[in-house]
mmCIF file of N, CA, C and O in Angstrom:
data_model
loop_
_atom_site.group_PDB
_atom_site.id
_atom_site.type_symbol
_atom_site.label_atom_id
_atom_site.label_comp_id
_atom_site.label_asym_id
_atom_site.label_seq_id
_atom_site.Cartn_x
_atom_site.Cartn_y
_atom_site.Cartn_z
ATOM 1 N N MET A 1 2.835 51.018 39.925
ATOM 2 C CA MET A 1 1.475 51.505 40.059
ATOM 3 C C MET A 1 1.358 52.807 39.288
ATOM 4 O O MET A 1 2.158 53.712 39.460
ATOM 5 N N SER A 2 0.388 52.855 38.480
ATOM 6 C CA SER A 2 0.163 54.048 37.684
ATOM 7 C C SER A 2 -0.316 55.194 38.564
ATOM 8 O O SER A 2 -1.206 55.026 39.398
ATOM 9 N N GLU A 3 0.278 56.349 38.371
ATOM 10 C CA GLU A 3 -0.160 57.535 39.113
ATOM 11 C C GLU A 3 -1.619 57.847 38.813
ATOM 12 O O GLU A 3 -2.333 58.377 39.660
ATOM 13 N N SER A 4 -2.066 57.488 37.619
ATOM 14 C CA SER A 4 -3.468 57.753 37.278
ATOM 15 C C SER A 4 -4.415 56.963 38.186
ATOM 16 O O SER A 4 -5.495 57.452 38.526
ATOM 17 N N PHE A 5 -4.019 55.755 38.598
ATOM 18 C CA PHE A 5 -4.859 54.985 39.516
ATOM 19 C C PHE A 5 -4.962 55.688 40.863
ATOM 20 O O PHE A 5 -6.048 55.801 41.435
ATOM 21 N N LEU A 6 -3.837 56.156 41.372
ATOM 22 C CA LEU A 6 -3.852 56.827 42.673
ATOM 23 C C LEU A 6 -4.678 58.113 42.613
ATOM 24 O O LEU A 6 -5.447 58.403 43.538
ATOM 25 N N GLU A 7 -4.548 58.864 41.550
ATOM 26 C CA GLU A 7 -5.348 60.084 41.395
ATOM 27 C C GLU A 7 -6.829 59.736 41.285
ATOM 28 O O GLU A 7 -7.692 60.408 41.861
ATOM 29 N N PHE A 8 -7.132 58.673 40.551
ATOM 30 C CA PHE A 8 -8.504 58.192 40.417
ATOM 31 C C PHE A 8 -9.072 57.834 41.787
ATOM 32 O O PHE A 8 -10.185 58.232 42.136
ATOM 33 N N ALA A 9 -8.314 57.085 42.585
ATOM 34 C CA ALA A 9 -8.764 56.677 43.919
ATOM 35 C C ALA A 9 -8.973 57.897 44.814
ATOM 36 O O ALA A 9 -9.972 57.974 45.542
ATOM 37 N N ARG A 10 -8.055 58.845 44.768
ATOM 38 C CA ARG A 10 -8.197 60.069 45.575
ATOM 39 C C ARG A 10 -9.468 60.838 45.184
ATOM 40 O O ARG A 10 -10.223 61.294 46.043
ATOM 41 N N HIS A 11 -9.680 60.951 43.900
ATOM 42 C CA HIS A 11 -10.847 61.695 43.415
ATOM 43 C C HIS A 11 -12.148 61.017 43.826
ATOM 44 O O HIS A 11 -13.081 61.669 44.294
ATOM 45 N N ARG A 12 -12.227 59.715 43.641
ATOM 46 C CA ARG A 12 -13.451 58.986 44.008
ATOM 47 C C ARG A 12 -13.703 59.045 45.512
ATOM 48 O O ARG A 12 -14.842 59.210 45.943
ATOM 49 N N ALA A 13 -12.669 58.901 46.307
ATOM 50 C CA ALA A 13 -12.832 58.986 47.766
ATOM 51 C C ALA A 13 -13.332 60.372 48.161
ATOM 52 O O ALA A 13 -14.235 60.496 49.008
ATOM 53 N N ALA A 14 -12.790 61.395 47.562
ATOM 54 C CA ALA A 14 -13.224 62.760 47.874
ATOM 55 C C ALA A 14 -14.685 62.975 47.475
ATOM 56 O O ALA A 14 -15.456 63.572 48.230
ATOM 57 N N ARG A 15 -15.073 62.487 46.297
ATOM 58 C CA ARG A 15 -16.468 62.637 45.848
ATOM 59 C C ARG A 15 -17.436 61.925 46.776
ATOM 60 O O ARG A 15 -18.570 62.361 46.949
ATOM 61 N N LEU A 16 -16.994 60.815 47.366
ATOM 62 C CA LEU A 16 -17.848 60.049 48.275
ATOM 63 C C LEU A 16 -17.665 60.474 49.730
ATOM 64 O O LEU A 16 -18.267 59.886 50.624
ATOM 65 N N ASP A 17 -16.838 61.474 49.964
ATOM 66 C CA ASP A 17 -16.554 61.998 51.301
ATOM 67 C C ASP A 17 -16.019 60.895 52.224
ATOM 68 O O ASP A 17 -16.457 60.753 53.363
ATOM 69 N N LEU A 18 -15.079 60.112 51.700
ATOM 70 C CA LEU A 18 -14.438 59.040 52.456
ATOM 71 C C LEU A 18 -13.017 59.446 52.815
ATOM 72 O O LEU A 18 -12.354 60.149 52.049
ATOM 73 N N ALA A 19 -12.559 58.986 53.964
ATOM 74 C CA ALA A 19 -11.157 59.181 54.335
ATOM 75 C C ALA A 19 -10.343 58.116 53.619
ATOM 76 O O ALA A 19 -10.679 56.930 53.669
ATOM 77 N N LEU A 20 -9.280 58.525 52.955
ATOM 78 C CA LEU A 20 -8.446 57.601 52.187
ATOM 79 C C LEU A 20 -7.001 57.739 52.629
ATOM 80 O O LEU A 20 -6.469 58.839 52.688
ATOM 81 N N THR A 21 -6.390 56.604 52.944
ATOM 82 C CA THR A 21 -4.968 56.550 53.234
ATOM 83 C C THR A 21 -4.345 55.591 52.235
ATOM 84 O O THR A 21 -4.818 54.461 52.075
ATOM 85 N N ILE A 22 -3.314 56.042 51.552
ATOM 86 C CA ILE A 22 -2.627 55.200 50.578
ATOM 87 C C ILE A 22 -1.423 54.590 51.254
ATOM 88 O O ILE A 22 -0.577 55.295 51.797
ATOM 89 N N GLY A 23 -1.382 53.274 51.260
ATOM 90 C CA GLY A 23 -0.282 52.540 51.882
ATOM 91 C C GLY A 23 0.766 52.179 50.848
ATOM 92 O O GLY A 23 1.003 52.914 49.888
ATOM 93 N N ILE A 24 1.332 51.025 51.016
ATOM 94 C CA ILE A 24 2.387 50.538 50.132
ATOM 95 C C ILE A 24 1.829 50.316 48.730
ATOM 96 O O ILE A 24 0.810 49.663 48.557
ATOM 97 N N CYS A 25 2.492 50.880 47.741
ATOM 98 C CA CYS A 25 2.095 50.701 46.343
ATOM 99 C C CYS A 25 3.329 50.398 45.512
ATOM 100 O O CYS A 25 4.384 50.999 45.709
ATOM 101 N N ASP A 26 3.180 49.444 44.610
ATOM 102 C CA ASP A 26 4.233 49.148 43.648
ATOM 103 C C ASP A 26 3.570 48.781 42.327
ATOM 104 O O ASP A 26 2.383 49.015 42.146
ATOM 105 N N THR A 27 4.311 48.194 41.420
ATOM 106 C CA THR A 27 3.756 47.876 40.107
ATOM 107 C C THR A 27 2.756 46.727 40.138
ATOM 108 O O THR A 27 2.018 46.534 39.181
ATOM 109 N N GLN A 28 2.713 45.974 41.233
ATOM 110 C CA GLN A 28 1.829 44.814 41.322
ATOM 111 C C GLN A 28 0.597 45.030 42.196
ATOM 112 O O GLN A 28 -0.419 44.383 41.985
ATOM 113 N N ALA A 29 0.702 45.899 43.185
ATOM 114 C CA ALA A 29 -0.404 46.043 44.140
ATOM 115 C C ALA A 29 -0.339 47.401 44.824
ATOM 116 O O ALA A 29 0.705 48.038 44.886
ATOM 117 N N CYS A 30 -1.495 47.783 45.358
ATOM 118 C CA CYS A 30 -1.584 49.023 46.119
ATOM 119 C C CYS A 30 -2.509 48.776 47.303
ATOM 120 O O CYS A 30 -3.573 48.177 47.147
ATOM 121 N N MET A 31 -2.105 49.227 48.473
ATOM 122 C CA MET A 31 -2.911 49.059 49.673
ATOM 123 C C MET A 31 -3.573 50.392 50.007
ATOM 124 O O MET A 31 -2.900 51.406 50.211
ATOM 125 N N LEU A 32 -4.905 50.385 50.012
ATOM 126 C CA LEU A 32 -5.670 51.577 50.335
ATOM 127 C C LEU A 32 -6.487 51.308 51.589
ATOM 128 O O LEU A 32 -7.063 50.232 51.733
ATOM 129 N N THR A 33 -6.547 52.278 52.477
ATOM 130 C CA THR A 33 -7.415 52.201 53.645
ATOM 131 C C THR A 33 -8.473 53.276 53.475
ATOM 132 O O THR A 33 -8.149 54.454 53.272
ATOM 133 N N VAL A 34 -9.733 52.852 53.536
ATOM 134 C CA VAL A 34 -10.853 53.760 53.326
ATOM 135 C C VAL A 34 -11.739 53.709 54.564
ATOM 136 O O VAL A 34 -12.063 52.630 55.055
ATOM 137 N N ARG A 35 -12.134 54.888 55.044
ATOM 138 C CA ARG A 35 -13.022 54.958 56.208
ATOM 139 C C ARG A 35 -14.240 55.796 55.870
ATOM 140 O O ARG A 35 -14.124 56.846 55.245
ATOM 141 N N GLY A 36 -15.390 55.299 56.310
ATOM 142 C CA GLY A 36 -16.642 56.002 56.084
ATOM 143 C C GLY A 36 -17.799 55.024 56.166
ATOM 144 O O GLY A 36 -17.620 53.860 56.553
ATOM 145 N N PRO A 37 -18.996 55.475 55.792
ATOM 146 C CA PRO A 37 -20.168 54.594 55.820
ATOM 147 C C PRO A 37 -19.988 53.407 54.871
ATOM 148 O O PRO A 37 -19.448 53.550 53.771
ATOM 149 N N ASP A 38 -20.483 52.248 55.308
ATOM 150 C CA ASP A 38 -20.328 51.014 54.529
ATOM 151 C C ASP A 38 -20.839 51.139 53.099
ATOM 152 O O ASP A 38 -20.192 50.674 52.158
ATOM 153 N N ALA A 39 -21.994 51.769 52.919
ATOM 154 C CA ALA A 39 -22.562 51.877 51.566
ATOM 155 C C ALA A 39 -21.652 52.700 50.647
ATOM 156 O O ALA A 39 -21.502 52.377 49.461
ATOM 157 N N LEU A 40 -21.015 53.729 51.192
ATOM 158 C CA LEU A 40 -20.120 54.552 50.379
ATOM 159 C C LEU A 40 -18.806 53.832 50.105
ATOM 160 O O LEU A 40 -18.218 53.989 49.032
ATOM 161 N N ILE A 41 -18.367 53.022 51.059
ATOM 162 C CA ILE A 41 -17.170 52.210 50.823
ATOM 163 C C ILE A 41 -17.457 51.193 49.712
ATOM 164 O O ILE A 41 -16.618 50.949 48.848
ATOM 165 N N ASP A 42 -18.654 50.622 49.728
ATOM 166 C CA ASP A 42 -19.044 49.699 48.651
ATOM 167 C C ASP A 42 -19.017 50.410 47.300
ATOM 168 O O ASP A 42 -18.542 49.854 46.298
ATOM 169 N N ALA A 43 -19.520 51.642 47.255
ATOM 170 C CA ALA A 43 -19.514 52.413 46.004
ATOM 171 C C ALA A 43 -18.081 52.709 45.564
ATOM 172 O O ALA A 43 -17.762 52.636 44.370
ATOM 173 N N PHE A 44 -17.208 53.021 46.516
ATOM 174 C CA PHE A 44 -15.804 53.268 46.205
ATOM 175 C C PHE A 44 -15.166 52.009 45.627
ATOM 176 O O PHE A 44 -14.452 52.067 44.622
ATOM 177 N N GLU A 45 -15.441 50.870 46.242
ATOM 178 C CA GLU A 45 -14.881 49.602 45.759
ATOM 179 C C GLU A 45 -15.328 49.332 44.324
ATOM 180 O O GLU A 45 -14.526 48.915 43.485
ATOM 181 N N MET A 46 -16.590 49.589 44.032
ATOM 182 C CA MET A 46 -17.094 49.371 42.676
ATOM 183 C C MET A 46 -16.402 50.316 41.695
ATOM 184 O O MET A 46 -15.962 49.895 40.614
ATOM 185 N N ALA A 47 -16.262 51.572 42.062
ATOM 186 C CA ALA A 47 -15.606 52.541 41.178
ATOM 187 C C ALA A 47 -14.159 52.151 40.918
ATOM 188 O O ALA A 47 -13.692 52.185 39.776
ATOM 189 N N VAL A 48 -13.450 51.772 41.968
ATOM 190 C CA VAL A 48 -12.039 51.408 41.824
ATOM 191 C C VAL A 48 -11.885 50.112 41.026
ATOM 192 O O VAL A 48 -10.935 49.953 40.280
ATOM 193 N N SER A 49 -12.841 49.204 41.168
ATOM 194 C CA SER A 49 -12.743 47.953 40.404
ATOM 195 C C SER A 49 -12.821 48.234 38.903
ATOM 196 O O SER A 49 -12.235 47.508 38.108
ATOM 197 N N LEU A 50 -13.534 49.294 38.522
ATOM 198 C CA LEU A 50 -13.586 49.687 37.118
ATOM 199 C C LEU A 50 -12.325 50.436 36.714
ATOM 200 O O LEU A 50 -11.893 50.350 35.571
ATOM 201 N N GLY A 51 -11.769 51.150 37.676
ATOM 202 C CA GLY A 51 -10.479 51.800 37.505
ATOM 203 C C GLY A 51 -10.445 52.856 36.416
ATOM 204 O O GLY A 51 -11.394 53.002 35.652
ATOM 205 N N PRO A 52 -9.347 53.580 36.352
ATOM 206 C CA PRO A 52 -9.169 54.524 35.249
ATOM 207 C C PRO A 52 -8.895 53.751 33.958
ATOM 208 O O PRO A 52 -8.538 52.576 33.990
ATOM 209 N N TYR A 53 -9.037 54.421 32.838
ATOM 210 C CA TYR A 53 -8.949 53.760 31.543
ATOM 211 C C TYR A 53 -7.596 53.102 31.272
ATOM 212 O O TYR A 53 -7.516 52.158 30.500
ATOM 213 N N ASP A 54 -6.519 53.580 31.915
ATOM 214 C CA ASP A 54 -5.191 53.021 31.616
ATOM 215 C C ASP A 54 -4.702 52.021 32.656
ATOM 216 O O ASP A 54 -3.541 51.650 32.660
ATOM 217 N N CYS A 55 -5.593 51.569 33.536
ATOM 218 C CA CYS A 55 -5.223 50.575 34.562
ATOM 219 C C CYS A 55 -6.191 49.404 34.494
ATOM 220 O O CYS A 55 -7.388 49.593 34.292
ATOM 221 N N ILE A 56 -5.661 48.230 34.670
ATOM 222 C CA ILE A 56 -6.488 47.032 34.712
ATOM 223 C C ILE A 56 -6.465 46.504 36.147
ATOM 224 O O ILE A 56 -5.399 46.161 36.672
ATOM 225 N N ILE A 57 -7.631 46.471 36.769
ATOM 226 C CA ILE A 57 -7.750 45.970 38.135
ATOM 227 C C ILE A 57 -8.169 44.509 38.038
ATOM 228 O O ILE A 57 -9.250 44.189 37.553
ATOM 229 N N LEU A 58 -7.293 43.624 38.473
ATOM 230 C CA LEU A 58 -7.563 42.190 38.372
ATOM 231 C C LEU A 58 -8.246 41.632 39.610
ATOM 232 O O LEU A 58 -8.998 40.659 39.516
ATOM 233 N N ASP A 59 -7.979 42.222 40.766
ATOM 234 C CA ASP A 59 -8.497 41.643 42.002
ATOM 235 C C ASP A 59 -8.558 42.718 43.076
ATOM 236 O O ASP A 59 -7.704 43.601 43.123
ATOM 237 N N ILE A 60 -9.568 42.625 43.921
ATOM 238 C CA ILE A 60 -9.670 43.474 45.099
ATOM 239 C C ILE A 60 -9.829 42.568 46.301
ATOM 240 O O ILE A 60 -10.667 41.664 46.297
ATOM 241 N N GLU A 61 -9.002 42.774 47.283
ATOM 242 C CA GLU A 61 -9.108 42.033 48.531
ATOM 243 C C GLU A 61 -9.573 43.006 49.593
ATOM 244 O O GLU A 61 -8.933 44.034 49.823
ATOM 245 N N ARG A 62 -10.673 42.703 50.225
ATOM 246 C CA ARG A 62 -11.253 43.620 51.206
ATOM 247 C C ARG A 62 -11.153 43.010 52.596
ATOM 248 O O ARG A 62 -11.431 41.827 52.797
ATOM 249 N N SER A 63 -10.780 43.843 53.541
ATOM 250 C CA SER A 63 -10.696 43.417 54.930
ATOM 251 C C SER A 63 -11.417 44.448 55.775
ATOM 252 O O SER A 63 -11.017 45.612 55.810
ATOM 253 N N ASP A 64 -12.508 44.050 56.384
ATOM 254 C CA ASP A 64 -13.267 44.975 57.225
ATOM 255 C C ASP A 64 -12.711 44.943 58.633
ATOM 256 O O ASP A 64 -12.538 43.882 59.227
ATOM 257 N N HIS A 65 -12.417 46.120 59.138
ATOM 258 C CA HIS A 65 -11.905 46.245 60.503
ATOM 259 C C HIS A 65 -12.840 47.132 61.291
ATOM 260 O O HIS A 65 -13.300 48.158 60.790
ATOM 261 N N PRO A 66 -13.145 46.749 62.526
ATOM 262 C CA PRO A 66 -13.993 47.607 63.347
ATOM 263 C C PRO A 66 -13.285 48.924 63.621
ATOM 264 O O PRO A 66 -12.059 48.987 63.701
ATOM 265 N N GLN A 67 -14.071 49.994 63.707
ATOM 266 C CA GLN A 67 -13.480 51.288 64.011
ATOM 267 C C GLN A 67 -13.029 51.297 65.462
ATOM 268 O O GLN A 67 -13.640 50.714 66.333
ATOM 269 N N GLY A 68 -11.949 51.996 65.677
ATOM 270 C CA GLY A 68 -11.452 52.057 67.046
ATOM 271 C C GLY A 68 -10.259 52.937 67.165
ATOM 272 O O GLY A 68 -9.752 53.504 66.299
#
């Protein structure tokens, strides 16, 4: 996993005032947990799908979990 992707995700989450937890990451996948308003999470997903210029995002799998 490119460090630029993780920095990109951190920056976008901060700009959207979302809580971000970075889970397991390797060269094939990265697990991110994002908490905040649904509309801002949608915006984060769109931003990350475009990714930084040196990363190619092929797929995003989203799992919505109730807060608790």
